């Protein structure tokens, strides 16, 4: 009797674990229909990691049917995430522009080390978010090295600065004013021509009731992007993964493409794959990404994102 009960308990546990794997496989299909489903979809990479662990446990216990079912769930999860598995990287070029985005974190207590890292990255264009709580003053030396900058401090709650070693010929902030209008545009005169940069810091999707604010912010960004002609890069902290609804919405409505990568950026203290990839680079068709790298920034809760990019000729 005890043996039968123990056997039944093992199968019950396996069934529960399979239910979790199946949930992470099926819920993303509802992402466009439900805010709650989209919120769960943000954690699909972590769900896939647990699915692998569940499958290995089933193999260890020789529960082959459960192992096969977990594997099937994993394949469906990979299907949802598959674009980031194949980054759209261009052929290397000698004439590139190095762009770095970093959410500095307002409560960063390792600012000297963070400043040293930013200087070491030697960016041509540096876009920073959460440039508040004294960060503007701390970055004064770096700002002098860059020579040109644009910000959105005229907007309530905006915390973005674009630093450039090349001349900035024009700047713009969203025409629509609301308390989450965190975006700034700079037209930058690079050796290859004018390159438009939009820095963004999107609102969080949590609690669930805030999702409509994030969607409104996405609409604001796509509206700003539609006003810009020529090569354009949209970069920032989007508080959304590339396989979620918001990033797909931005791609669809702006015509820009998100440069994919599986390396997570937040929270920086967690190991991969428990970091979420929420800091992104979007580009227009006339901008190529040569390389992409996620960089640890001391004291910040986000990793920085560094790309080498170039303007397509013709």
PDB file of C-alpha atoms in Angstrom:
ATOM      1  CA  UNK A   1       0.000   0.000   0.000  1.00  0.00           C
ATOM      2  CA  UNK A   2       2.803   2.406   0.936  1.00  0.00           C
ATOM      3  CA  UNK A   3       4.661   1.514  -2.267  1.00  0.00           C
ATOM      4  CA  UNK A   4       1.582   2.292  -4.348  1.00  0.00           C
ATOM      5  CA  UNK A   5       1.082   5.612  -2.547  1.00  0.00           C
ATOM      6  CA  UNK A   6       4.723   6.576  -3.072  1.00  0.00           C
ATOM      7  CA  UNK A   7       4.474   5.625  -6.750  1.00  0.00           C
ATOM      8  CA  UNK A   8       1.328   7.705  -7.151  1.00  0.00           C
ATOM      9  CA  UNK A   9       2.987  10.685  -5.440  1.00  0.00           C
ATOM     10  CA  UNK A  10       5.928  10.564  -7.875  1.00  0.00           C
ATOM     11  CA  UNK A  11       3.574  10.554 -10.831  1.00  0.00           C
ATOM     12  CA  UNK A  12       1.561  13.414  -9.327  1.00  0.00           C
ATOM     13  CA  UNK A  13       4.715  15.495  -8.906  1.00  0.00           C
ATOM     14  CA  UNK A  14       5.760  14.731 -12.477  1.00  0.00           C
ATOM     15  CA  UNK A  15       2.301  15.730 -13.700  1.00  0.00           C
ATOM     16  CA  UNK A  16       2.512  19.051 -11.844  1.00  0.00           C
ATOM     17  CA  UNK A  17       5.957  19.763 -13.284  1.00  0.00           C
ATOM     18  CA  UNK A  18       4.712  18.904 -16.759  1.00  0.00           C
ATOM     19  CA  UNK A  19       1.809  21.279 -16.232  1.00  0.00           C
ATOM     20  CA  UNK A  20       4.287  24.082 -15.490  1.00  0.00           C
ATOM     21  CA  UNK A  21       6.305  23.271 -18.614  1.00  0.00           C
ATOM     22  CA  UNK A  22       3.134  23.175 -20.689  1.00  0.00           C
ATOM     23  CA  UNK A  23       1.999  26.506 -19.255  1.00  0.00           C
ATOM     24  CA  UNK A  24       5.207  28.225 -20.377  1.00  0.00           C
ATOM     25  CA  UNK A  25       4.796  26.615 -23.799  1.00  0.00           C
ATOM     26  CA  UNK A  26       1.166  27.641 -24.314  1.00  0.00           C
ATOM     27  CA  UNK A  27       0.715  30.963 -22.497  1.00  0.00           C
ATOM     28  CA  UNK A  28       2.890  32.959 -24.975  1.00  0.00           C
ATOM     29  CA  UNK A  29       0.303  32.200 -27.667  1.00  0.00           C
ATOM     30  CA  UNK A  30      -2.075  34.395 -25.633  1.00  0.00           C
ATOM     31  CA  UNK A  31       0.405  37.251 -25.235  1.00  0.00           C
ATOM     32  CA  UNK A  32      -1.371  39.562 -27.679  1.00  0.00           C
ATOM     33  CA  UNK A  33      -4.745  38.909 -26.063  1.00  0.00           C
ATOM     34  CA  UNK A  34      -3.974  39.134 -22.354  1.00  0.00           C
ATOM     35  CA  UNK A  35      -1.764  41.468 -20.323  1.00  0.00           C
ATOM     36  CA  UNK A  36      -1.307  38.783 -17.692  1.00  0.00           C
ATOM     37  CA  UNK A  37      -0.252  36.260 -20.327  1.00  0.00           C
ATOM     38  CA  UNK A  38       2.229  38.767 -21.741  1.00  0.00           C
ATOM     39  CA  UNK A  39       3.645  39.394 -18.261  1.00  0.00           C
ATOM     40  CA  UNK A  40       4.241  35.652 -17.801  1.00  0.00           C
ATOM     41  CA  UNK A  41       5.782  35.525 -21.279  1.00  0.00           C
ATOM     42  CA  UNK A  42       8.494  37.930 -20.076  1.00  0.00           C
ATOM     43  CA  UNK A  43       9.863  35.040 -18.004  1.00  0.00           C
ATOM     44  CA  UNK A  44       9.858  32.475 -20.820  1.00  0.00           C
ATOM     45  CA  UNK A  45      13.646  32.105 -20.800  1.00  0.00           C
ATOM     46  CA  UNK A  46      13.549  31.191 -17.120  1.00  0.00           C
ATOM     47  CA  UNK A  47      10.632  28.843 -17.799  1.00  0.00           C
ATOM     48  CA  UNK A  48      12.703  27.112 -20.468  1.00  0.00           C
ATOM     49  CA  UNK A  49      15.549  26.649 -17.988  1.00  0.00           C
ATOM     50  CA  UNK A  50      13.181  24.983 -15.531  1.00  0.00           C
ATOM     51  CA  UNK A  51      11.746  22.832 -18.327  1.00  0.00           C
ATOM     52  CA  UNK A  52      15.245  21.528 -19.061  1.00  0.00           C
ATOM     53  CA  UNK A  53      15.674  20.723 -15.364  1.00  0.00           C
ATOM     54  CA  UNK A  54      12.296  18.968 -15.252  1.00  0.00           C
ATOM     55  CA  UNK A  55      13.175  16.916 -18.342  1.00  0.00           C
ATOM     56  CA  UNK A  56      16.488  15.843 -16.831  1.00  0.00           C
ATOM     57  CA  UNK A  57      14.703  14.848 -13.615  1.00  0.00           C
ATOM     58  CA  UNK A  58      12.258  12.727 -15.621  1.00  0.00           C
ATOM     59  CA  UNK A  59      15.163  11.034 -17.416  1.00  0.00           C
ATOM     60  CA  UNK A  60      16.864  10.373 -14.080  1.00  0.00           C
ATOM     61  CA  UNK A  61      13.655   8.785 -12.770  1.00  0.00           C
ATOM     62  CA  UNK A  62      13.218   6.915 -16.079  1.00  0.00           C
ATOM     63  CA  UNK A  63       9.845   8.461 -16.675  1.00  0.00           C
ATOM     64  CA  UNK A  64      10.366   8.477 -20.432  1.00  0.00           C
ATOM     65  CA  UNK A  65       6.926   9.727 -21.406  1.00  0.00           C
ATOM     66  CA  UNK A  66       7.264  12.730 -19.115  1.00  0.00           C
ATOM     67  CA  UNK A  67      10.786  13.370 -20.423  1.00  0.00           C
ATOM     68  CA  UNK A  68       9.457  13.349 -23.977  1.00  0.00           C
ATOM     69  CA  UNK A  69       6.580  15.658 -23.073  1.00  0.00           C
ATOM     70  CA  UNK A  70       8.945  18.132 -21.368  1.00  0.00           C
ATOM     71  CA  UNK A  71      11.160  18.054 -24.460  1.00  0.00           C
ATOM     72  CA  UNK A  72       8.169  18.849 -26.655  1.00  0.00           C
ATOM     73  CA  UNK A  73       7.281  21.767 -24.374  1.00  0.00           C
ATOM     74  CA  UNK A  74      10.883  22.994 -24.595  1.00  0.00           C
ATOM     75  CA  UNK A  75      10.754  22.955 -28.395  1.00  0.00           C
ATOM     76  CA  UNK A  76       7.590  25.061 -28.339  1.00  0.00           C
ATOM     77  CA  UNK A  77       9.233  27.493 -25.907  1.00  0.00           C
ATOM     78  CA  UNK A  78      12.256  27.764 -28.200  1.00  0.00           C
ATOM     79  CA  UNK A  79       9.869  28.425 -31.082  1.00  0.00           C
ATOM     80  CA  UNK A  80       8.566  31.473 -29.208  1.00  0.00           C
ATOM     81  CA  UNK A  81      12.085  32.724 -28.457  1.00  0.00           C
ATOM     82  CA  UNK A  82      13.853  31.593 -31.628  1.00  0.00           C
ATOM     83  CA  UNK A  83      14.550  35.027 -33.218  1.00  0.00           C
ATOM     84  CA  UNK A  84      17.029  35.939 -30.429  1.00  0.00           C
ATOM     85  CA  UNK A  85      18.855  32.655 -31.016  1.00  0.00           C
ATOM     86  CA  UNK A  86      20.071  33.925 -34.385  1.00  0.00           C
ATOM     87  CA  UNK A  87      21.274  37.535 -33.926  1.00  0.00           C
ATOM     88  CA  UNK A  88      20.998  39.614 -37.103  1.00  0.00           C
ATOM     89  CA  UNK A  89      24.677  40.564 -37.169  1.00  0.00           C
ATOM     90  CA  UNK A  90      26.324  42.171 -40.177  1.00  0.00           C
ATOM     91  CA  UNK A  91      29.682  41.464 -41.745  1.00  0.00           C
ATOM     92  CA  UNK A  92      32.496  43.246 -39.942  1.00  0.00           C
ATOM     93  CA  UNK A  93      33.492  46.670 -41.207  1.00  0.00           C
ATOM     94  CA  UNK A  94      36.415  48.950 -40.448  1.00  0.00           C
ATOM     95  CA  UNK A  95      34.237  52.080 -40.311  1.00  0.00           C
ATOM     96  CA  UNK A  96      31.912  51.588 -37.391  1.00  0.00           C
ATOM     97  CA  UNK A  97      30.338  53.668 -34.654  1.00  0.00           C
ATOM     98  CA  UNK A  98      30.449  52.303 -31.115  1.00  0.00           C
ATOM     99  CA  UNK A  99      27.195  52.838 -29.261  1.00  0.00           C
ATOM    100  CA  UNK A 100      26.739  52.029 -25.574  1.00  0.00           C
ATOM    101  CA  UNK A 101      23.490  52.109 -23.639  1.00  0.00           C
ATOM    102  CA  UNK A 102      23.541  51.933 -19.857  1.00  0.00           C
ATOM    103  CA  UNK A 103      20.859  52.223 -17.215  1.00  0.00           C
ATOM    104  CA  UNK A 104      23.154  53.705 -14.572  1.00  0.00           C
ATOM    105  CA  UNK A 105      20.711  53.052 -11.704  1.00  0.00           C
ATOM    106  CA  UNK A 106      19.846  56.030  -9.549  1.00  0.00           C
ATOM    107  CA  UNK A 107      20.893  54.181  -6.365  1.00  0.00           C
ATOM    108  CA  UNK A 108      24.272  53.028  -7.711  1.00  0.00           C
ATOM    109  CA  UNK A 109      26.835  53.139  -4.882  1.00  0.00           C
ATOM    110  CA  UNK A 110      29.829  52.114  -7.022  1.00  0.00           C
ATOM    111  CA  UNK A 111      29.925  55.180  -9.213  1.00  0.00           C
ATOM    112  CA  UNK A 112      33.693  55.513  -9.456  1.00  0.00           C
ATOM    113  CA  UNK A 113      33.985  51.933 -10.732  1.00  0.00           C
ATOM    114  CA  UNK A 114      31.034  52.463 -13.081  1.00  0.00           C
ATOM    115  CA  UNK A 115      32.630  55.624 -14.473  1.00  0.00           C
ATOM    116  CA  UNK A 116      35.876  53.748 -15.051  1.00  0.00           C
ATOM    117  CA  UNK A 117      33.989  51.046 -16.972  1.00  0.00           C
ATOM    118  CA  UNK A 118      32.208  53.608 -19.146  1.00  0.00           C
ATOM    119  CA  UNK A 119      35.496  55.317 -19.947  1.00  0.00           C
ATOM    120  CA  UNK A 120      37.101  51.965 -20.786  1.00  0.00           C
ATOM    121  CA  UNK A 121      34.305  51.124 -23.234  1.00  0.00           C
ATOM    122  CA  UNK A 122      35.393  54.174 -25.265  1.00  0.00           C
ATOM    123  CA  UNK A 123      32.000  54.733 -26.885  1.00  0.00           C
ATOM    124  CA  UNK A 124      31.451  57.173 -29.725  1.00  0.00           C
ATOM    125  CA  UNK A 125      27.865  57.572 -28.539  1.00  0.00           C
ATOM    126  CA  UNK A 126      26.776  56.874 -24.958  1.00  0.00           C
ATOM    127  CA  UNK A 127      23.100  56.831 -23.995  1.00  0.00           C
ATOM    128  CA  UNK A 128      22.331  56.755 -20.268  1.00  0.00           C
ATOM    129  CA  UNK A 129      19.107  56.210 -18.340  1.00  0.00           C
ATOM    130  CA  UNK A 130      18.382  57.016 -14.681  1.00  0.00           C
ATOM    131  CA  UNK A 131      20.788  59.937 -15.029  1.00  0.00           C
ATOM    132  CA  UNK A 132      19.466  61.369 -11.759  1.00  0.00           C
ATOM    133  CA  UNK A 133      20.428  61.551  -8.056  1.00  0.00           C
ATOM    134  CA  UNK A 134      23.720  63.290  -8.812  1.00  0.00           C
ATOM    135  CA  UNK A 135      24.645  61.211 -11.866  1.00  0.00           C
ATOM    136  CA  UNK A 136      24.619  64.288 -14.106  1.00  0.00           C
ATOM    137  CA  UNK A 137      27.338  65.876 -11.991  1.00  0.00           C
ATOM    138  CA  UNK A 138      29.287  62.617 -11.744  1.00  0.00           C
ATOM    139  CA  UNK A 139      29.278  62.319 -15.542  1.00  0.00           C
ATOM    140  CA  UNK A 140      30.559  65.869 -16.063  1.00  0.00           C
ATOM    141  CA  UNK A 141      34.095  64.702 -16.878  1.00  0.00           C
ATOM    142  CA  UNK A 142      32.816  62.174 -19.405  1.00  0.00           C
ATOM    143  CA  UNK A 143      30.481  64.776 -20.899  1.00  0.00           C
ATOM    144  CA  UNK A 144      33.458  67.071 -21.502  1.00  0.00           C
ATOM    145  CA  UNK A 145      35.261  64.243 -23.308  1.00  0.00           C
ATOM    146  CA  UNK A 146      32.270  63.636 -25.573  1.00  0.00           C
ATOM    147  CA  UNK A 147      31.715  67.276 -26.350  1.00  0.00           C
ATOM    148  CA  UNK A 148      28.024  67.121 -27.310  1.00  0.00           C
ATOM    149  CA  UNK A 149      24.902  65.935 -25.521  1.00  0.00           C
ATOM    150  CA  UNK A 150      21.128  65.955 -25.661  1.00  0.00           C
ATOM    151  CA  UNK A 151      18.693  65.305 -22.830  1.00  0.00           C
ATOM    152  CA  UNK A 152      14.992  65.291 -22.045  1.00  0.00           C
ATOM    153  CA  UNK A 153      15.021  66.967 -18.648  1.00  0.00           C
ATOM    154  CA  UNK A 154      12.364  69.357 -19.936  1.00  0.00           C
ATOM    155  CA  UNK A 155       9.953  66.421 -19.575  1.00  0.00           C
ATOM    156  CA  UNK A 156       8.660  65.487 -16.138  1.00  0.00           C
ATOM    157  CA  UNK A 157      10.358  62.329 -14.884  1.00  0.00           C
ATOM    158  CA  UNK A 158      12.652  61.953 -17.893  1.00  0.00           C
ATOM    159  CA  UNK A 159      16.143  60.696 -17.043  1.00  0.00           C
ATOM    160  CA  UNK A 160      17.881  60.184 -20.407  1.00  0.00           C
ATOM    161  CA  UNK A 161      21.047  61.734 -21.820  1.00  0.00           C
ATOM    162  CA  UNK A 162      22.698  61.127 -25.199  1.00  0.00           C
ATOM    163  CA  UNK A 163      26.455  61.852 -25.169  1.00  0.00           C
ATOM    164  CA  UNK A 164      28.275  62.057 -28.511  1.00  0.00           C
ATOM    165  CA  UNK A 165      31.830  62.548 -29.723  1.00  0.00           C
ATOM    166  CA  UNK A 166      30.335  63.702 -33.022  1.00  0.00           C
ATOM    167  CA  UNK A 167      28.399  66.970 -33.451  1.00  0.00           C
ATOM    168  CA  UNK A 168      24.698  66.897 -32.584  1.00  0.00           C
ATOM    169  CA  UNK A 169      22.863  68.868 -35.261  1.00  0.00           C
ATOM    170  CA  UNK A 170      19.335  68.724 -33.841  1.00  0.00           C
ATOM    171  CA  UNK A 171      17.386  67.335 -30.908  1.00  0.00           C
ATOM    172  CA  UNK A 172      13.762  66.539 -30.205  1.00  0.00           C
ATOM    173  CA  UNK A 173      11.536  65.181 -27.454  1.00  0.00           C
ATOM    174  CA  UNK A 174       8.059  63.670 -27.853  1.00  0.00           C
ATOM    175  CA  UNK A 175       5.405  66.167 -28.907  1.00  0.00           C
ATOM    176  CA  UNK A 176       2.891  64.593 -26.549  1.00  0.00           C
ATOM    177  CA  UNK A 177       3.458  65.468 -22.893  1.00  0.00           C
ATOM    178  CA  UNK A 178       2.583  63.090 -20.079  1.00  0.00           C
ATOM    179  CA  UNK A 179       4.341  61.988 -16.923  1.00  0.00           C
ATOM    180  CA  UNK A 180       5.974  58.982 -18.591  1.00  0.00           C
ATOM    181  CA  UNK A 181       7.327  60.653 -21.758  1.00  0.00           C
ATOM    182  CA  UNK A 182      10.839  59.301 -21.261  1.00  0.00           C
ATOM    183  CA  UNK A 183      12.461  59.652 -24.678  1.00  0.00           C
ATOM    184  CA  UNK A 184      14.932  61.950 -26.441  1.00  0.00           C
ATOM    185  CA  UNK A 185      16.134  62.182 -30.040  1.00  0.00           C
ATOM    186  CA  UNK A 186      19.475  63.468 -31.333  1.00  0.00           C
ATOM    187  CA  UNK A 187      20.561  63.817 -34.953  1.00  0.00           C
ATOM    188  CA  UNK A 188      24.289  63.069 -34.924  1.00  0.00           C
ATOM    189  CA  UNK A 189      26.700  63.984 -37.710  1.00  0.00           C
ATOM    190  CA  UNK A 190      28.935  60.909 -38.016  1.00  0.00           C
ATOM    191  CA  UNK A 191      31.706  60.587 -40.635  1.00  0.00           C
ATOM    192  CA  UNK A 192      29.329  58.361 -42.655  1.00  0.00           C
ATOM    193  CA  UNK A 193      26.385  60.769 -42.483  1.00  0.00           C
ATOM    194  CA  UNK A 194      23.584  61.818 -40.159  1.00  0.00           C
ATOM    195  CA  UNK A 195      22.562  59.093 -37.705  1.00  0.00           C
ATOM    196  CA  UNK A 196      19.420  59.499 -35.638  1.00  0.00           C
ATOM    197  CA  UNK A 197      19.481  58.192 -32.065  1.00  0.00           C
ATOM    198  CA  UNK A 198      16.403  57.865 -29.864  1.00  0.00           C
ATOM    199  CA  UNK A 199      17.056  57.043 -26.220  1.00  0.00           C
ATOM    200  CA  UNK A 200      14.151  55.518 -24.309  1.00  0.00           C
ATOM    201  CA  UNK A 201      13.317  54.380 -20.797  1.00  0.00           C
ATOM    202  CA  UNK A 202       9.999  52.596 -20.950  1.00  0.00           C
ATOM    203  CA  UNK A 203       7.640  52.236 -18.020  1.00  0.00           C
ATOM    204  CA  UNK A 204       7.344  48.924 -16.198  1.00  0.00           C
ATOM    205  CA  UNK A 205       4.510  46.506 -17.008  1.00  0.00           C
ATOM    206  CA  UNK A 206       3.912  45.764 -13.329  1.00  0.00           C
ATOM    207  CA  UNK A 207       1.613  45.853 -11.560  1.00  0.00           C
ATOM    208  CA  UNK A 208      -0.584  44.461 -14.315  1.00  0.00           C
ATOM    209  CA  UNK A 209      -2.745  47.576 -14.256  1.00  0.00           C
ATOM    210  CA  UNK A 210       0.237  49.587 -15.551  1.00  0.00           C
ATOM    211  CA  UNK A 211       0.453  47.659 -18.826  1.00  0.00           C
ATOM    212  CA  UNK A 212      -1.621  50.257 -20.679  1.00  0.00           C
ATOM    213  CA  UNK A 213       0.983  52.901 -19.726  1.00  0.00           C
ATOM    214  CA  UNK A 214       3.683  50.768 -21.321  1.00  0.00           C
ATOM    215  CA  UNK A 215       1.610  50.371 -24.480  1.00  0.00           C
ATOM    216  CA  UNK A 216       1.019  54.136 -24.589  1.00  0.00           C
ATOM    217  CA  UNK A 217       4.751  54.706 -24.214  1.00  0.00           C
ATOM    218  CA  UNK A 218       5.380  52.313 -27.107  1.00  0.00           C
ATOM    219  CA  UNK A 219       2.942  54.331 -29.232  1.00  0.00           C
ATOM    220  CA  UNK A 220       4.755  57.526 -28.260  1.00  0.00           C
ATOM    221  CA  UNK A 221       8.113  56.048 -29.303  1.00  0.00           C
ATOM    222  CA  UNK A 222       6.835  54.790 -32.638  1.00  0.00           C
ATOM    223  CA  UNK A 223       5.240  58.182 -33.295  1.00  0.00           C
ATOM    224  CA  UNK A 224       8.560  59.908 -32.599  1.00  0.00           C
ATOM    225  CA  UNK A 225      10.426  57.412 -34.792  1.00  0.00           C
ATOM    226  CA  UNK A 226       8.005  57.964 -37.675  1.00  0.00           C
ATOM    227  CA  UNK A 227       8.944  61.654 -37.732  1.00  0.00           C
ATOM    228  CA  UNK A 228      12.632  60.885 -38.321  1.00  0.00           C
ATOM    229  CA  UNK A 229      14.021  60.431 -41.820  1.00  0.00           C
ATOM    230  CA  UNK A 230      17.217  58.537 -42.593  1.00  0.00           C
ATOM    231  CA  UNK A 231      19.239  56.027 -40.556  1.00  0.00           C
ATOM    232  CA  UNK A 232      17.767  55.601 -37.082  1.00  0.00           C
ATOM    233  CA  UNK A 233      18.615  53.715 -33.899  1.00  0.00           C
ATOM    234  CA  UNK A 234      16.213  53.320 -30.981  1.00  0.00           C
ATOM    235  CA  UNK A 235      18.002  52.220 -27.824  1.00  0.00           C
ATOM    236  CA  UNK A 236      17.104  51.937 -24.186  1.00  0.00           C
ATOM    237  CA  UNK A 237      15.606  50.110 -21.246  1.00  0.00           C
ATOM    238  CA  UNK A 238      12.260  48.831 -22.527  1.00  0.00           C
ATOM    239  CA  UNK A 239      11.273  46.722 -19.506  1.00  0.00           C
ATOM    240  CA  UNK A 240      10.117  44.101 -22.019  1.00  0.00           C
ATOM    241  CA  UNK A 241      11.693  41.033 -23.627  1.00  0.00           C
ATOM    242  CA  UNK A 242      12.125  40.733 -27.388  1.00  0.00           C
ATOM    243  CA  UNK A 243       9.575  37.908 -27.714  1.00  0.00           C
ATOM    244  CA  UNK A 244       6.871  39.835 -25.826  1.00  0.00           C
ATOM    245  CA  UNK A 245       4.017  41.951 -27.145  1.00  0.00           C
ATOM    246  CA  UNK A 246       5.524  45.416 -26.634  1.00  0.00           C
ATOM    247  CA  UNK A 247       8.710  44.826 -28.623  1.00  0.00           C
ATOM    248  CA  UNK A 248       6.706  43.256 -31.441  1.00  0.00           C
ATOM    249  CA  UNK A 249       4.395  46.287 -31.352  1.00  0.00           C
ATOM    250  CA  UNK A 250       7.329  48.694 -31.665  1.00  0.00           C
ATOM    251  CA  UNK A 251       8.804  46.702 -34.553  1.00  0.00           C
ATOM    252  CA  UNK A 252       5.475  46.518 -36.366  1.00  0.00           C
ATOM    253  CA  UNK A 253       4.491  50.174 -35.950  1.00  0.00           C
ATOM    254  CA  UNK A 254       7.910  51.818 -36.361  1.00  0.00           C
ATOM    255  CA  UNK A 255       9.446  49.669 -39.096  1.00  0.00           C
ATOM    256  CA  UNK A 256      12.540  49.239 -36.920  1.00  0.00           C
ATOM    257  CA  UNK A 257      14.060  45.843 -36.128  1.00  0.00           C
ATOM    258  CA  UNK A 258      15.183  44.782 -32.653  1.00  0.00           C
ATOM    259  CA  UNK A 259      18.689  43.350 -32.582  1.00  0.00           C
ATOM    260  CA  UNK A 260      18.225  40.041 -30.799  1.00  0.00           C
ATOM    261  CA  UNK A 261      20.347  38.466 -28.128  1.00  0.00           C
ATOM    262  CA  UNK A 262      19.797  35.881 -25.421  1.00  0.00           C
ATOM    263  CA  UNK A 263      22.097  37.558 -22.904  1.00  0.00           C
ATOM    264  CA  UNK A 264      19.965  39.000 -20.144  1.00  0.00           C
ATOM    265  CA  UNK A 265      20.577  42.484 -18.777  1.00  0.00           C
ATOM    266  CA  UNK A 266      18.399  42.643 -15.630  1.00  0.00           C
ATOM    267  CA  UNK A 267      18.747  41.994 -12.754  1.00  0.00           C
ATOM    268  CA  UNK A 268      22.507  42.112 -13.157  1.00  0.00           C
ATOM    269  CA  UNK A 269      23.151  40.224  -9.908  1.00  0.00           C
ATOM    270  CA  UNK A 270      21.494  37.080 -11.279  1.00  0.00           C
ATOM    271  CA  UNK A 271      23.337  34.541 -13.443  1.00  0.00           C
ATOM    272  CA  UNK A 272      22.200  33.724 -16.975  1.00  0.00           C
ATOM    273  CA  UNK A 273      19.551  32.527 -17.799  1.00  0.00           C
ATOM    274  CA  UNK A 274      17.809  34.169 -14.852  1.00  0.00           C
ATOM    275  CA  UNK A 275      18.442  37.671 -16.201  1.00  0.00           C
ATOM    276  CA  UNK A 276      15.780  39.158 -18.459  1.00  0.00           C
ATOM    277  CA  UNK A 277      16.825  40.662 -21.830  1.00  0.00           C
ATOM    278  CA  UNK A 278      15.029  44.014 -21.505  1.00  0.00           C
ATOM    279  CA  UNK A 279      17.642  46.517 -22.771  1.00  0.00           C
ATOM    280  CA  UNK A 280      17.523  46.631 -26.569  1.00  0.00           C
ATOM    281  CA  UNK A 281      18.787  48.171 -29.780  1.00  0.00           C
ATOM    282  CA  UNK A 282      16.337  48.759 -32.649  1.00  0.00           C
ATOM    283  CA  UNK A 283      17.626  49.855 -36.059  1.00  0.00           C
ATOM    284  CA  UNK A 284      16.230  50.983 -39.384  1.00  0.00           C
ATOM    285  CA  UNK A 285      17.087  49.003 -42.514  1.00  0.00           C
ATOM    286  CA  UNK A 286      19.939  51.360 -43.414  1.00  0.00           C
ATOM    287  CA  UNK A 287      21.828  50.645 -40.178  1.00  0.00           C
ATOM    288  CA  UNK A 288      23.826  47.428 -39.722  1.00  0.00           C
ATOM    289  CA  UNK A 289      24.881  45.948 -36.392  1.00  0.00           C
ATOM    290  CA  UNK A 290      28.386  44.518 -36.685  1.00  0.00           C
ATOM    291  CA  UNK A 291      28.647  43.190 -33.128  1.00  0.00           C
ATOM    292  CA  UNK A 292      26.728  43.218 -29.879  1.00  0.00           C
ATOM    293  CA  UNK A 293      27.997  42.688 -26.346  1.00  0.00           C
ATOM    294  CA  UNK A 294      26.477  42.792 -22.872  1.00  0.00           C
ATOM    295  CA  UNK A 295      28.819  44.440 -20.361  1.00  0.00           C
ATOM    296  CA  UNK A 296      28.740  44.430 -16.563  1.00  0.00           C
ATOM    297  CA  UNK A 297      28.446  47.933 -15.117  1.00  0.00           C
ATOM    298  CA  UNK A 298      29.538  48.027 -11.450  1.00  0.00           C
ATOM    299  CA  UNK A 299      26.788  48.980  -9.020  1.00  0.00           C
ATOM    300  CA  UNK A 300      23.963  49.016 -11.569  1.00  0.00           C
ATOM    301  CA  UNK A 301      21.030  46.625 -11.558  1.00  0.00           C
ATOM    302  CA  UNK A 302      21.329  46.484 -15.374  1.00  0.00           C
ATOM    303  CA  UNK A 303      24.131  45.284 -17.609  1.00  0.00           C
ATOM    304  CA  UNK A 304      25.093  47.754 -20.308  1.00  0.00           C
ATOM    305  CA  UNK A 305      24.664  46.945 -24.011  1.00  0.00           C
ATOM    306  CA  UNK A 306      27.438  47.827 -26.468  1.00  0.00           C
ATOM    307  CA  UNK A 307      27.158  47.568 -30.253  1.00  0.00           C
ATOM    308  CA  UNK A 308      29.364  48.382 -33.205  1.00  0.00           C
ATOM    309  CA  UNK A 309      27.198  49.722 -36.005  1.00  0.00           C
ATOM    310  CA  UNK A 310      27.582  51.235 -39.438  1.00  0.00           C
ATOM    311  CA  UNK A 311      25.431  53.034 -41.947  1.00  0.00           C
ATOM    312  CA  UNK A 312      24.675  51.092 -45.102  1.00  0.00           C
ATOM    313  CA  UNK A 313      26.096  52.690 -48.219  1.00  0.00           C
ATOM    314  CA  UNK A 314      23.736  53.732 -50.988  1.00  0.00           C
TER     315      UNK A 314
END
